[in-house]
Amino acid sequence: MLWAKSLHIVFVASWFAGLFYLPRIFVNLAMEKDEAATARLLLMARKLYRFMTMLAIPALIFGLWLWLGYGIGKGPGNGWLHAKLAVVVLLIGYHHACGSLLRKFESGSNRHSHRWYRWFNEFPVLALLAAVVLVVVKPF
């Protein structure tokens, strides 16, 4: 179980690095006027999105392994796990939203300002805080 837990933590941390950084690239893309710089940022964003998707998959697999294989969070008094799973579902949605926003930048149809992306970038910080508190404190 400790191997699965360790690998889950490593892949979650790696996935979050992408969730933190990709919207920062979006901030720069929303502000950029130079075509060459825009092309470079889009290349970076595409590569990062592909890489963070590859990191999310084992993070989710190891999390499922801990939950289903080892029974973590089963039984009474484990409402924290249901709340954490809700946070994970929201993060998966956020990940896909990043992909959708990237496609809009690629097609030249972005409608959001750099300020919007700065606020958009705050969600993974709050989600990480919620997930860590739920797992460590287990408030319910």
Rosetta silent file (secondary structure, phi, psi, omega in degrees, C-alpha in Angstrom):
SEQUENCE: MLWAKSLHIVFVASWFAGLFYLPRIFVNLAMEKDEAATARLLLMARKLYRFMTMLAIPALIFGLWLWLGYGIGKGPGNGWLHAKLAVVVLLIGYHHACGSLLRKFESGSNRHSHRWYRWFNEFPVLALLAAVVLVVVKPF
SCORE:     score description
SCORE:     0.000 S_00000001
   1 L     0.000  -36.231 -177.719    0.000    0.000    0.000 S_00000001
   2 H   -65.482  -32.721  176.445    2.830    2.429    0.758 S_00000001
   3 H   -65.579  -45.972 -179.861    4.165    2.077   -2.799 S_00000001
   4 H   -62.891  -41.807  179.493    0.764    2.877   -4.272 S_00000001
   5 H   -64.558  -43.412  179.339    0.334    5.823   -1.901 S_00000001
   6 H   -61.999  -46.634 -179.513    3.815    7.155   -2.722 S_00000001
   7 H   -66.569  -36.867  176.349    3.270    6.889   -6.465 S_00000001
   8 H   -59.405  -47.601 -179.200   -0.172    8.477   -6.136 S_00000001
   9 H   -62.363  -43.769 -179.499    1.340   11.476   -4.332 S_00000001
  10 H   -63.148  -46.155 -178.510    4.162   11.862   -6.889 S_00000001
  11 H   -71.036  -34.283  175.918    1.844   11.724   -9.892 S_00000001
  12 H   -64.331  -45.682  179.206   -0.717   14.048   -8.267 S_00000001
  13 H   -60.901  -40.040  179.674    2.038   16.582   -7.505 S_00000001
  14 H   -68.167  -42.089  176.957    3.308   16.313  -11.080 S_00000001
  15 H   -60.773  -43.266 -179.973   -0.181   16.691  -12.544 S_00000001
  16 H   -64.264  -31.280  176.222   -0.750   19.757  -10.375 S_00000001
  17 H   -56.976  -42.413  176.524    2.440   21.323  -11.695 S_00000001
  18 H   -68.462  -40.485  179.037    0.745   21.330  -15.103 S_00000001
  19 H   -64.620  -29.192  176.727   -2.574   22.526  -13.670 S_00000001
  20 H   -78.718  -38.943 -170.528   -0.732   25.449  -12.081 S_00000001
  21 H   -86.891  -36.810 -177.010    1.437   26.336  -15.071 S_00000001
  22 H   -58.065  -46.200  176.699   -0.826   25.918  -18.111 S_00000001
  23 H   -63.642  -26.262  174.620   -3.214   28.728  -17.093 S_00000001
  24 H   -67.479  -36.360  173.768   -0.154   30.949  -16.537 S_00000001
  25 H   -64.228  -39.506  177.699    0.738   30.311  -20.174 S_00000001
  26 H   -60.869  -38.813  176.396   -2.850   31.286  -21.006 S_00000001
  27 H   -56.708  -47.874 -179.723   -2.342   34.585  -19.155 S_00000001
  28 H   -66.084  -39.654  177.865    0.657   35.291  -21.381 S_00000001
  29 H   -62.678  -39.632 -178.703   -1.180   34.180  -24.520 S_00000001
  30 H   -67.365  -23.731 -178.888   -4.094   36.502  -23.712 S_00000001
  31 H   -95.760  -18.764 -170.554   -1.659   39.433  -23.425 S_00000001
  32 L   -76.005  138.489  177.495    0.635   38.574  -26.355 S_00000001
  33 L  -114.189  -22.358 -177.475    0.495   40.496  -29.625 S_00000001
  34 L   -79.617  128.513 -177.069    3.599   39.135  -31.359 S_00000001
  35 H   -64.019  -40.241 -179.083    2.882   36.187  -33.683 S_00000001
  36 H   -65.544  -42.567  178.767    6.213   34.468  -33.077 S_00000001
  37 H   -66.341  -39.201  177.779    5.810   34.693  -29.305 S_00000001
  38 H   -62.410  -44.149  179.323    2.225   33.451  -29.589 S_00000001
  39 H   -61.274  -41.358  179.791    3.364   30.465  -31.670 S_00000001
  40 H   -65.426  -43.771  179.219    6.054   29.631  -29.089 S_00000001
  41 H   -65.342  -38.744  177.264    3.574   29.879  -26.207 S_00000001
  42 H   -64.092  -39.948  177.197    1.053   27.703  -28.048 S_00000001
  43 H   -61.784  -45.931  177.657    3.733   25.067  -28.634 S_00000001
  44 H   -59.515  -44.727 -178.066    4.604   25.139  -24.937 S_00000001
  45 H   -64.389  -43.175  178.901    0.926   24.900  -23.976 S_00000001
  46 H   -61.279  -47.010 -179.291    0.262   21.954  -26.320 S_00000001
  47 H   -64.263  -42.137  179.652    3.252   20.006  -25.026 S_00000001
  48 H   -64.417  -42.621 -179.001    2.388   20.761  -21.415 S_00000001
  49 H   -62.223  -43.912  177.620   -1.249   19.730  -21.867 S_00000001
  50 H   -61.427  -44.439 -177.185   -0.226   16.390  -23.410 S_00000001
  51 H   -66.721  -43.947 -178.923    2.328   15.780  -20.664 S_00000001
  52 H   -68.563  -27.102  174.216    0.006   16.698  -17.804 S_00000001
  53 H   -66.584  -41.723  178.010   -2.649   14.396  -19.270 S_00000001
  54 H   -65.733  -27.744  177.928   -0.135   11.541  -19.185 S_00000001
  55 H   -80.347  -32.070 -179.324    0.596   12.402  -15.536 S_00000001
  56 H   -66.995  -35.061 -175.683   -3.076   12.594  -14.547 S_00000001
  57 H   -61.468  -53.719  177.352   -3.776    9.050  -15.710 S_00000001
  58 H   -66.491  -29.719  176.046   -1.449    7.240  -13.260 S_00000001
  59 H   -59.509  -44.862  179.332   -2.459    9.692  -10.505 S_00000001
  60 H   -69.749  -39.770  179.703   -6.063    8.586  -10.984 S_00000001
  61 H   -63.155  -47.346  179.286   -5.152    4.906  -11.355 S_00000001
  62 H   -66.126  -34.754  175.550   -3.124    4.851   -8.130 S_00000001
  63 H   -63.456  -44.615  177.059   -5.896    6.763   -6.347 S_00000001
  64 H   -63.309  -38.352  178.460   -8.464    4.205   -7.502 S_00000001
  65 H   -61.046  -44.610  178.664   -6.115    1.408   -6.449 S_00000001
  66 H   -62.999  -41.573 -177.022   -5.889    2.881   -2.944 S_00000001
  67 H   -72.280  -53.167 -174.238   -9.635    3.308   -2.725 S_00000001
  68 H   -85.798  -38.521 -176.600  -10.832    0.064   -4.288 S_00000001
  69 H   -77.159  -37.382 -177.318   -7.825   -2.209   -3.774 S_00000001
  70 H  -108.680   -6.039  176.306   -6.998   -1.305   -0.206 S_00000001
  71 L    75.127   20.801  179.197  -10.382   -0.082    0.957 S_00000001
  72 L   -64.216  129.658  177.557   -9.207    3.355    1.996 S_00000001
  73 L    86.695    4.591  179.109  -12.209    5.456    2.939 S_00000001
  74 L   -88.433  152.053  177.928  -14.669    2.580    3.227 S_00000001
  75 L    98.583  177.703 -178.768  -16.964    2.220    6.184 S_00000001
  76 L   -69.374  153.297  177.507  -18.693    4.703    8.452 S_00000001
  77 L    77.235   20.954 -178.888  -17.104    8.067    9.208 S_00000001
  78 L  -120.193   36.744  176.906  -15.432    8.373    5.839 S_00000001
  79 H   -63.520  -22.338  178.447  -17.443   11.188    4.302 S_00000001
  80 H   -58.589  -35.612 -178.117  -14.133   12.954    3.696 S_00000001
  81 H   -67.779  -39.741  178.298  -13.421   10.518    0.861 S_00000001
  82 H   -62.730  -40.433  177.627  -16.674   11.332   -0.921 S_00000001
  83 H   -65.996  -40.109  178.752  -15.832   15.028   -0.661 S_00000001
  84 H   -65.051  -40.595  177.655  -12.308   14.373   -1.947 S_00000001
  85 H   -62.394  -35.707  175.340  -13.703   12.394   -4.882 S_00000001
  86 H   -63.808  -40.101  176.695  -15.939   15.375   -5.683 S_00000001
  87 H   -63.110  -41.557  179.333  -12.817   17.574   -5.704 S_00000001
  88 H   -62.977  -42.170  177.751  -11.121   15.080   -8.042 S_00000001
  89 H   -61.078  -42.715  177.290  -14.114   15.151  -10.418 S_00000001
  90 H   -63.113  -38.105  178.896  -13.941   18.965  -10.450 S_00000001
  91 H   -67.536  -37.631  175.626  -10.207   18.801  -11.171 S_00000001
  92 H   -63.322  -42.034  175.906  -10.779   16.439  -14.087 S_00000001
  93 H   -61.893  -41.573  177.826  -13.343   18.920  -15.399 S_00000001
  94 H   -62.201  -42.642  177.759  -10.843   21.756  -14.927 S_00000001
  95 H   -57.819  -47.033  179.413   -8.218   19.733  -16.819 S_00000001
  96 H   -67.451  -35.239  175.693  -10.626   19.286  -19.720 S_00000001
  97 H   -61.887  -38.211  176.336  -11.582   22.972  -19.570 S_00000001
  98 H   -60.832  -41.622  177.622   -7.883   23.772  -19.988 S_00000001
  99 H   -63.408  -40.595  177.878   -7.859   21.625  -23.122 S_00000001
 100 H   -64.412  -43.711  178.199  -10.918   23.435  -24.457 S_00000001
 101 H   -64.434  -37.426  176.824   -9.356   26.836  -23.761 S_00000001
 102 H   -61.923  -43.369  178.203   -6.156   25.726  -25.470 S_00000001
 103 H   -62.348  -35.296  177.023   -8.134   24.770  -28.582 S_00000001
 104 H   -66.873  -39.885  175.594   -9.742   28.222  -28.541 S_00000001
 105 H   -63.053  -41.981 -178.890   -6.325   29.862  -28.431 S_00000001
 106 H   -63.390  -35.767 -178.730   -5.173   27.638  -31.299 S_00000001
 107 H   -87.961   -3.127 -179.807   -8.165   28.610  -33.419 S_00000001
 108 L    77.509   19.545 -176.559   -7.842   32.299  -32.544 S_00000001
 109 L  -110.735   20.868  176.698  -11.234   32.367  -30.841 S_00000001
 110 L   -62.921  135.360 -179.706  -10.203   33.133  -27.256 S_00000001
 111 L  -118.155    1.575 -175.499  -12.639   35.594  -25.673 S_00000001
 112 L  -100.448  150.437  178.959  -11.169   35.882  -22.170 S_00000001
 113 L   -86.045  167.794  176.763   -8.817   38.539  -20.828 S_00000001
 114 H   -63.120  -30.429  177.338   -5.546   37.911  -19.038 S_00000001
 115 H   -65.407  -40.371  177.900   -7.323   38.938  -15.805 S_00000001
 116 H   -59.691  -44.507 -179.458   -9.897   36.196  -16.319 S_00000001
 117 H   -66.567  -31.837  175.836   -7.083   33.640  -16.708 S_00000001
 118 H   -62.613  -40.845  176.394   -5.414   34.943  -13.547 S_00000001
 119 H   -71.693  -40.178  177.979   -8.608   34.139  -11.642 S_00000001
 120 H   -57.366  -34.973 -177.632   -9.064   30.861  -13.524 S_00000001
 121 L   -70.067  -13.242 -178.383   -5.583   29.881  -12.344 S_00000001
 122 L   -80.395  -21.111 -176.415   -6.658   30.059   -8.689 S_00000001
 123 H   -57.896  -47.800 -178.476   -8.970   27.039   -8.832 S_00000001
 124 H   -63.318  -29.346  176.824   -6.280   24.328   -8.642 S_00000001
 125 H   -64.141  -47.461  179.816   -4.742   26.033   -5.592 S_00000001
 126 H   -66.170  -38.300  179.065   -8.087   25.966   -3.790 S_00000001
 127 H   -66.643  -40.907  177.843   -8.792   22.408   -4.939 S_00000001
 128 H   -63.652  -43.574  177.269   -5.409   21.208   -3.714 S_00000001
 129 H   -58.292  -47.297 -179.777   -5.992   22.889   -0.360 S_00000001
 130 H   -61.625  -45.572 -177.856   -9.399   21.237   -0.065 S_00000001
 131 H   -63.792  -44.366 -179.018   -8.086   17.791   -1.047 S_00000001
 132 H   -64.750  -44.085  178.747   -5.150   17.920    1.366 S_00000001
 133 H   -62.206  -42.743 -179.671   -7.328   19.099    4.262 S_00000001
 134 H   -62.927  -41.047 -177.439   -9.879   16.390    3.529 S_00000001
 135 H   -75.516  -40.262 -175.475   -7.236   13.636    3.416 S_00000001
 136 H   -82.442  -48.284 -175.836   -5.141   14.785    6.368 S_00000001
 137 H   -81.610  -32.805 -176.486   -7.752   16.238    8.743 S_00000001
 138 L    48.917   64.039 -171.949  -10.642   13.966    7.709 S_00000001
 139 L   -66.927  -16.063  178.142  -13.189   16.478    9.057 S_00000001
 140 L  -156.242    0.000    0.000  -16.169   14.136    8.565 S_00000001
